[in-house]
Structure formats: structure tokens, C-alpha cells
Coordinates of C-alpha atoms and ligand atoms in Angstrom, one line a residue:
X1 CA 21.4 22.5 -59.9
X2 CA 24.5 20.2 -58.3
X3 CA 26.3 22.1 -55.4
X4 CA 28.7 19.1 -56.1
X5 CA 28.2 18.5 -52.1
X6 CA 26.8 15.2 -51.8
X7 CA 24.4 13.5 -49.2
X8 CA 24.5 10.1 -47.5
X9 CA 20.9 9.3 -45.9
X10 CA 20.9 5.9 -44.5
X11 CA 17.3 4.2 -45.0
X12 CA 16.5 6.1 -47.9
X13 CA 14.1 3.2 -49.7
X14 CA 10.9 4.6 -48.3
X15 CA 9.7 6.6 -45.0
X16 CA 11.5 9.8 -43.9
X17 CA 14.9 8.7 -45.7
X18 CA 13.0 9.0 -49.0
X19 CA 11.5 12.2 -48.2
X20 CA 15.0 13.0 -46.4
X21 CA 16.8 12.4 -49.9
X22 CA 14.1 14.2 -52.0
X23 CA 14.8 17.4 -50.1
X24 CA 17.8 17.4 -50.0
X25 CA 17.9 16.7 -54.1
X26 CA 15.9 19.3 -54.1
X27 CA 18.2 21.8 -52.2
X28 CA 21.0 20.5 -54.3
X29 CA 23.1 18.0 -53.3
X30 CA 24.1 14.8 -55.3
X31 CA 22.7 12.0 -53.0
X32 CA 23.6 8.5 -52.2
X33 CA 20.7 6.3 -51.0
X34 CA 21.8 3.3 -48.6
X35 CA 19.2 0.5 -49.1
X36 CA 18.8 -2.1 -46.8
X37 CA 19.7 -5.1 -49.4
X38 CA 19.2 -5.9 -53.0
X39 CA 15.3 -5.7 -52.5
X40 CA 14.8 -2.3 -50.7
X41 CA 16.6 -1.1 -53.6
X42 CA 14.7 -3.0 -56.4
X43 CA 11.4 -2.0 -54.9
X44 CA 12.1 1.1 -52.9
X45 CA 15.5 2.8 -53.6
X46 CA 15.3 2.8 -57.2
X47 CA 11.9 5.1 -57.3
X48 CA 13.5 7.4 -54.7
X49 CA 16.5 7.8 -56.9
X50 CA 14.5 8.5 -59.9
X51 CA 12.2 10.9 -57.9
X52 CA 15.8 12.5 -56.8
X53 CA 17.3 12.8 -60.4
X54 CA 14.7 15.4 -61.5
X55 CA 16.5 17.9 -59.3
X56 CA 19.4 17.6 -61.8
X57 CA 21.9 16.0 -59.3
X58 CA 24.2 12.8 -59.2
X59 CA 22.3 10.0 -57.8
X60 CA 23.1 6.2 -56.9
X61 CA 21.6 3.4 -54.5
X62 CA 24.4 1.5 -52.2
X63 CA 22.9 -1.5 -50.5
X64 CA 24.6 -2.0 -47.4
X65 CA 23.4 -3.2 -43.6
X66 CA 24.2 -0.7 -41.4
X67 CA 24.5 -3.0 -38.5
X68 CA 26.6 -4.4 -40.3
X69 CA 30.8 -2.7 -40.2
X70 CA 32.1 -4.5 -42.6
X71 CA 29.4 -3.4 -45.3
X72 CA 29.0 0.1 -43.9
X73 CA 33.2 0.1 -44.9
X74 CA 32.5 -0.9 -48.3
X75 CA 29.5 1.5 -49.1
X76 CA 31.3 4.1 -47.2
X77 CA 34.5 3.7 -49.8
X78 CA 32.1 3.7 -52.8
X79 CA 30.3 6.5 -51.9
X80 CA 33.5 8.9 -51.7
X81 CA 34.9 7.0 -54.8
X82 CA 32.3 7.7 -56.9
X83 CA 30.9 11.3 -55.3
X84 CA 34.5 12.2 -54.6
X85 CA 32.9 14.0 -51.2
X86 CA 30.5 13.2 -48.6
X87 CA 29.6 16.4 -47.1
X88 CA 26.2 15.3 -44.9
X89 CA 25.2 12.3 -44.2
X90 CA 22.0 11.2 -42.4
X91 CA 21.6 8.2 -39.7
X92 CA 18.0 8.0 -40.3
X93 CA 17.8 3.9 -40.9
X94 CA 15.9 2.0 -37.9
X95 CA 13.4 -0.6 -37.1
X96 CA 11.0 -1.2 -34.0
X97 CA 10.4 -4.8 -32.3
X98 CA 8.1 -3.4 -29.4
X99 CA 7.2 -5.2 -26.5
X100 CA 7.0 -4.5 -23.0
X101 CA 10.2 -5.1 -21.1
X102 CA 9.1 -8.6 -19.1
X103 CA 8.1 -10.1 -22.2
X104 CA 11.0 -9.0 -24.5
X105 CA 13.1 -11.5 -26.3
X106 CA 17.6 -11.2 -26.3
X107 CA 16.3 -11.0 -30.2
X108 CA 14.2 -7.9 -30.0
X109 CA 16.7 -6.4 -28.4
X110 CA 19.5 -7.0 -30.1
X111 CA 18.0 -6.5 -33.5
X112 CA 17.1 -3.1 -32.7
X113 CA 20.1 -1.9 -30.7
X114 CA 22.3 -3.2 -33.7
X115 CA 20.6 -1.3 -36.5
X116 CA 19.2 1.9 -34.8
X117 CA 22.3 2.0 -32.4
X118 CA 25.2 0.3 -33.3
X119 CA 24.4 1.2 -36.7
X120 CA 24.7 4.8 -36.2
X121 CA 28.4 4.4 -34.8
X122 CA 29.4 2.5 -37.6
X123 CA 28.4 5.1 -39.9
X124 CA 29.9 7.9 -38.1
X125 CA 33.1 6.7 -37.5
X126 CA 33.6 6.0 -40.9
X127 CA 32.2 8.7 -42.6
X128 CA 33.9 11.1 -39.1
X129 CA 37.1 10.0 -40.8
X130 CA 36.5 11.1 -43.9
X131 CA 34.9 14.7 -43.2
X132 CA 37.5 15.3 -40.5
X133 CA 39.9 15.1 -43.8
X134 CA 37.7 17.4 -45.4
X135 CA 37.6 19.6 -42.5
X136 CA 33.9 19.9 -43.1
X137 CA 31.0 18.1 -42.7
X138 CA 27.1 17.7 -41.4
X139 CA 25.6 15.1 -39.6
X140 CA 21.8 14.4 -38.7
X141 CA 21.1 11.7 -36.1
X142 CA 17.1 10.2 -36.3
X143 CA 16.5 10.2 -32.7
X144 CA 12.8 9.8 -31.3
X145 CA 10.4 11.8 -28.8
X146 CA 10.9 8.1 -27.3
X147 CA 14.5 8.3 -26.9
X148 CA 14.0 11.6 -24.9
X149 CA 10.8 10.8 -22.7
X150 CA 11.0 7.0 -22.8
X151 CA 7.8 4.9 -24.0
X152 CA 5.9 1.8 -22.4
X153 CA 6.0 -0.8 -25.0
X154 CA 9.8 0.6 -26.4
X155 CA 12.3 -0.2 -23.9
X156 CA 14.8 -1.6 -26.9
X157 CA 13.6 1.3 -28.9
X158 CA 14.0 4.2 -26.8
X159 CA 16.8 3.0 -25.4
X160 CA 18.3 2.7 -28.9
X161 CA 17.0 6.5 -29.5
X162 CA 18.3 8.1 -25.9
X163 CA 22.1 6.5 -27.1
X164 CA 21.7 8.1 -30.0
X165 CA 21.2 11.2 -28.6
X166 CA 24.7 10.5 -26.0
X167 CA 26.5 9.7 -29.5
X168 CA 25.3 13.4 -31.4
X169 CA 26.4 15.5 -28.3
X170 CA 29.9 13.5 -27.5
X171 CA 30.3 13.3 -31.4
X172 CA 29.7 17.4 -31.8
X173 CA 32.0 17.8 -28.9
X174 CA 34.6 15.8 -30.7
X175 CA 34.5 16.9 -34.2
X176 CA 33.2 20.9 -34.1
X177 CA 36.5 22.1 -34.1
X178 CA 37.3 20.0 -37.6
X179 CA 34.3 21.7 -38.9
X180 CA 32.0 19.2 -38.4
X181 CA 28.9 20.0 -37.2
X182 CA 26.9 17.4 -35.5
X183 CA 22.9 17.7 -34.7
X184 CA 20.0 15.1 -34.1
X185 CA 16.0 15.5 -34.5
X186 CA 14.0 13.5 -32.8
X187 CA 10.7 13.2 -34.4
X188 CA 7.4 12.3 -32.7
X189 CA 4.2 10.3 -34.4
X190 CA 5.1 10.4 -38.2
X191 CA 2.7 9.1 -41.0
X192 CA 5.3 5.6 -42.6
X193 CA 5.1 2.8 -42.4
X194 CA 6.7 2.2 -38.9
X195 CA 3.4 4.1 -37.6
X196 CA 1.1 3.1 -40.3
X197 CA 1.0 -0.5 -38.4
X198 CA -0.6 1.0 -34.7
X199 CA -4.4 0.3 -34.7
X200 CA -6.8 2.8 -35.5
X201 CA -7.8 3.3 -32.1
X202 CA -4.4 3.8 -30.7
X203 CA -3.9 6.6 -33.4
X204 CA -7.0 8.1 -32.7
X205 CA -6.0 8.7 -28.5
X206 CA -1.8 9.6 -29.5
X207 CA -3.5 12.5 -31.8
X208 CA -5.2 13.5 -28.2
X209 CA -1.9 14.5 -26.7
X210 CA -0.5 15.7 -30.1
X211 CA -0.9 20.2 -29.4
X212 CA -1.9 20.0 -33.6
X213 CA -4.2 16.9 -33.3
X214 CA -2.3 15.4 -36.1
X215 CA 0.7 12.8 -37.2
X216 CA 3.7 14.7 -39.0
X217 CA 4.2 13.7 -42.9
X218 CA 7.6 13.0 -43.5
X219 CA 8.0 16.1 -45.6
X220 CA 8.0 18.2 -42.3
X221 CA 10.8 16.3 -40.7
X222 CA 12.7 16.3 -43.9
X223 CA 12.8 20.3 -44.1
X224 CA 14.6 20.6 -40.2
X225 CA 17.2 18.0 -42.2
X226 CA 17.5 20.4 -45.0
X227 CA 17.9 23.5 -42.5
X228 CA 21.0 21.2 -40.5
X229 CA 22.5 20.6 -43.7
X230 CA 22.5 23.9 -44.8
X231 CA 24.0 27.4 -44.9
X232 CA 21.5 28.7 -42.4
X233 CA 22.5 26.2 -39.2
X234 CA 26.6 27.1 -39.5
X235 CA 26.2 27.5 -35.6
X236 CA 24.1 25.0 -34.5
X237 CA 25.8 21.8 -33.0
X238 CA 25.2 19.1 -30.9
X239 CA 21.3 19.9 -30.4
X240 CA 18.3 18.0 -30.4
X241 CA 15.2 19.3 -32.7
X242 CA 11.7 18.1 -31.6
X243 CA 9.3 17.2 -34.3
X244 CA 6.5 16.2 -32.8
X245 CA 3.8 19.1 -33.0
X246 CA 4.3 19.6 -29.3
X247 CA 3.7 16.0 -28.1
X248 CA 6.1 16.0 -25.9
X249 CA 5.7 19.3 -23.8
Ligands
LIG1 P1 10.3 3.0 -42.2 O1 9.3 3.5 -43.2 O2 10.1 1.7 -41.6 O3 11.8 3.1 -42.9 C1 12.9 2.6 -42.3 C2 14.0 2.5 -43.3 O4 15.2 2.0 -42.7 C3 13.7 1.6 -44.5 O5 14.2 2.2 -45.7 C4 14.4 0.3 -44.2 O6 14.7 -0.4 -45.3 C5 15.7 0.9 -43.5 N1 16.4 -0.1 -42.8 C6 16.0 -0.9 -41.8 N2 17.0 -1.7 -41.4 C7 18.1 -1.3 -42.0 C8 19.4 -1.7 -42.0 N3 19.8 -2.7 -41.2 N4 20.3 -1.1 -42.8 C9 19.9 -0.2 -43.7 N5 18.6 0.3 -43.7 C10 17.7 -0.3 -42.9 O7 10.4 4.0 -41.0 P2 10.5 5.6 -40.9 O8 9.3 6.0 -40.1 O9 10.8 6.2 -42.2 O10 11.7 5.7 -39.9 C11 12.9 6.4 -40.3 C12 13.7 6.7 -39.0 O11 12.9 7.7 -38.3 C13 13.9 5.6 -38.1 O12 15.2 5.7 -37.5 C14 12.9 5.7 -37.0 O13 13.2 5.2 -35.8 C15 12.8 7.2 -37.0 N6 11.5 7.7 -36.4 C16 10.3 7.5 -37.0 C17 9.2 8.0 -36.5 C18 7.8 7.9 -37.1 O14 6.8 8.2 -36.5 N7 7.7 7.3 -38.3 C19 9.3 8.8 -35.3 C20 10.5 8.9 -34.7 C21 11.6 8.5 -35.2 P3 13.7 -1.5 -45.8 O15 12.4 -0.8 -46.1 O16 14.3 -2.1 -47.0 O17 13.5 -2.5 -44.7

């Protein structure tokens, strides 16, 4: 049943922001799903949302770019206009363009930093200001394992990741006493389709270094979302959850 709290999970058209927004349908809350554009949510966002409505909660898609401020502004507005609330919201959107750091292009670069990076400060500066009116509020920044070791090949990437992880503590730091607690996870090898793309071989070594000998499914990463979104993490703020079945230790 509706807790009439509602969820925001950036990137929710497939991956972990479709498992992201099942659980979290699941645990209740009406969910908006940000889609990339008009085809994400034709081909991607509309199955989430039907997948979300068995739970018995409000549901809608909002296409929006989150490098993108303008359009971040816009979704942002709709959401609270039509939800009334936006009590957690997820920065879980991002791409990859890997490459090592001689070789990479201005492109690569900037394409990831404005989505995975600047994309995150969009959204929690807008939605910031409207929970620090509510005096209540959750947020969940998708770091990465990368972001906290660093990764040959990822130098936009884990860049991206690592500022993701300044924004989460500086953000907690500056919000907590509004109510707003502010928490990131930072996942390791994850079966979508961001790691579906490394060759077999590659896959076969990373599982070597993986403690369980396995990728995560997205359904384990979206259950530490649920737990920061919930009742149970009222005192947990400005941390950084591992995922990664002890890749990283
Ligand atoms: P994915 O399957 O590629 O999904 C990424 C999602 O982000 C898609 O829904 C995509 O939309 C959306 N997106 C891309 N650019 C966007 C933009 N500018 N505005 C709005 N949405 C945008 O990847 P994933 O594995 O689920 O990754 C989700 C998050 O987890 C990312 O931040 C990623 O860095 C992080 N992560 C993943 C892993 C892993 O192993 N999979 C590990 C650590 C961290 P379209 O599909 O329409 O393009």
C-alpha cells in the first residue's frame, strides 16, 4: 500500500534504477521514474512503471537529461506538482566512455563528468530545496568501487564517482540538521548492461578478485537503497555502502 512518500530514482529505464524503483514500489512509495528522453521511456520506462504499479502506488515516467539544469528544473517542478512530495530521491543515472587517460578524448570526458557528476548536483540542489522545506528528506548517491579505489581504463569515470562521493559527505554535512539525510553506495561489478558489454574473458579474471566469485544482480544493490530510504537508517548519514562482495578489500 501508498505511504503517500514518493521516490525520485534518476535512470530508472533499465539497470539498477529499474530494480531501484521496483523496490522501492515495493516498500511503498509512489515513484517517479526520470528517463533519459522520449525513447528510454517508450522502450524502457514504461515497463518499469507498469512492473511498479502492481505494488498499488502512484507511478509516472518524467523524461528529463540530468546534465541537463534546465530540464532537471522542469522534471523537478512536475514531480512535486503532481506527487505533492518528494521524500527520497536516487542519483543513480550514469554512463561510461572508458579509455585510458593518454588516449581519452575532451568528449569522453566531458560526456561523463556532465551526466554522472554534474548531473548529480543538478538534482540535489533542486530537489535539496525542496526537502529542506519539508524538513525531511533521503538521498542515495550511485557512487562506484571505482570512485573509491580508482580504475585503469576509468579515469573520467572514477573521477566522476570519487566527486560524487565529496558531494554526499559535504551535502550530509549541510542538510542533516533540516532532516535530510544524505548517504551513497558504491557498487562494484553489477550484472546491466553497463557490464554486460566487458568480454567474457575479462569477466571471467574480475570474478577472481570478487571474495563471492560472482557479479551482483541489481536486486542486491537495490535492497541497501531500500534500507537508506527507510525507517531503519534514521541515523545513518553521509556514509559510503560497498556493494561489491568484497572486491575491494
Ligand atoms: P545502465 O543499465 O547503463 O543504466 C543507466 C541508466 O542511466 C539508463 O536508464 C540510462 O538511460 C540512464 N541515463 C544515461 N544518461 C542519462 C542522462 N543524461 N539523464 C538521465 N538518465 C540517463 O547502467 P547501470 O549499471 O544500471 O548503472 C546505474 C548506475 O550505477 C550508474 O550511475 C553506474 O555508474 C552505477 N554503477 C553501476 C555498476 C555496475 O556494475 N553495473 C557498478 C557501479 C556503479 P538510457 O537507457 O535511456 O540511456
Amino acid at each position: 500500500m501508498s505511504s503517500n512518500k514518493t521516490a525520485l530514482i534518476t535512470g530508472a529505464s533499465q539497470g539498477l534504477g529499474a530494480a531501484v524503483a521496483k523496490r522501492l514500489a515495493k516498500d511503498g512509495f509512489n515513484i517517479a521514474i526520470n528517463c533519459y528522453n522520449e525513447d528510454s521511456m517508450q522502450n524502457g520506462g514504461n515497463l518499469v512503471a507498469e512492473e511498479c504499479k502492481k505494488f498499488g502506488v502512484l507511478v509516472e515516467c518524467f523524461v528529463a537529461d540530468v546534465s541537463k539544469y534546465d530540464q532537471c528544473e522542469n522534471m523537478v517542478a512536475s514531480v512535486k506538482e503532481k506527487f505533492g512530495s518528494i521524500d527520497c530521491l536516487v542519483n543513480n543515472a550514469g554512463i561510461t566512455k572508458d579509455g585510458l587517460l593518454v588516449r581519452m578524448s575532451e568528449e569522453a570526458f566531458d560526456a561523463v563528468t556532465n551526466v554522472n557528476y554534474k548531473g548529480v548536483f543538478n538534482m540535489t540542489k533542486l530537489v535539496g530545496t525542496v526537502m529542506m522545506r519539508q524538513k525531511s528528506g533521503r538521498i542515495v548517491n550511485v557512487s562506484s568501487v571505482a570512485g573509491v579505489n580508482g580504475n585503469a581504463g576509468q579515469f573520467n569515470y572514477a573521477a566522476s564517482k570519487a566527486g560524487i562521493i565529496g558531494m554526499t559527505k559535504t551535502a550530509a554535512k549541510e542538510l542533516g540538521a533540516r532532516g535530510i539525510l544524505v548517504n551513497a553506495i558504491a557498487p562494484g561489478f553489477i550484472e546491466t548492461d553497463m557490464t554486460a558489454v566487458l568480454p567474457d574473458d575479462l569477466k571471467t579474471e574480475i570474478k577472481k578478485h570478487i571474495s563471492v566469485k560472482r557479479f551482483g544482480q541489481p536486486e542486491e544493490v537495490a535492497s541497501v537503497v531500500s534500507f537508506l530510504c527507510g525507517p531503519d537508517s534514521s541515523y545513518v548519514s553521509g556514509q559510503v555502502i560497498l556493494i561489491d562482495g568484497c572486491l575491494s578489500m
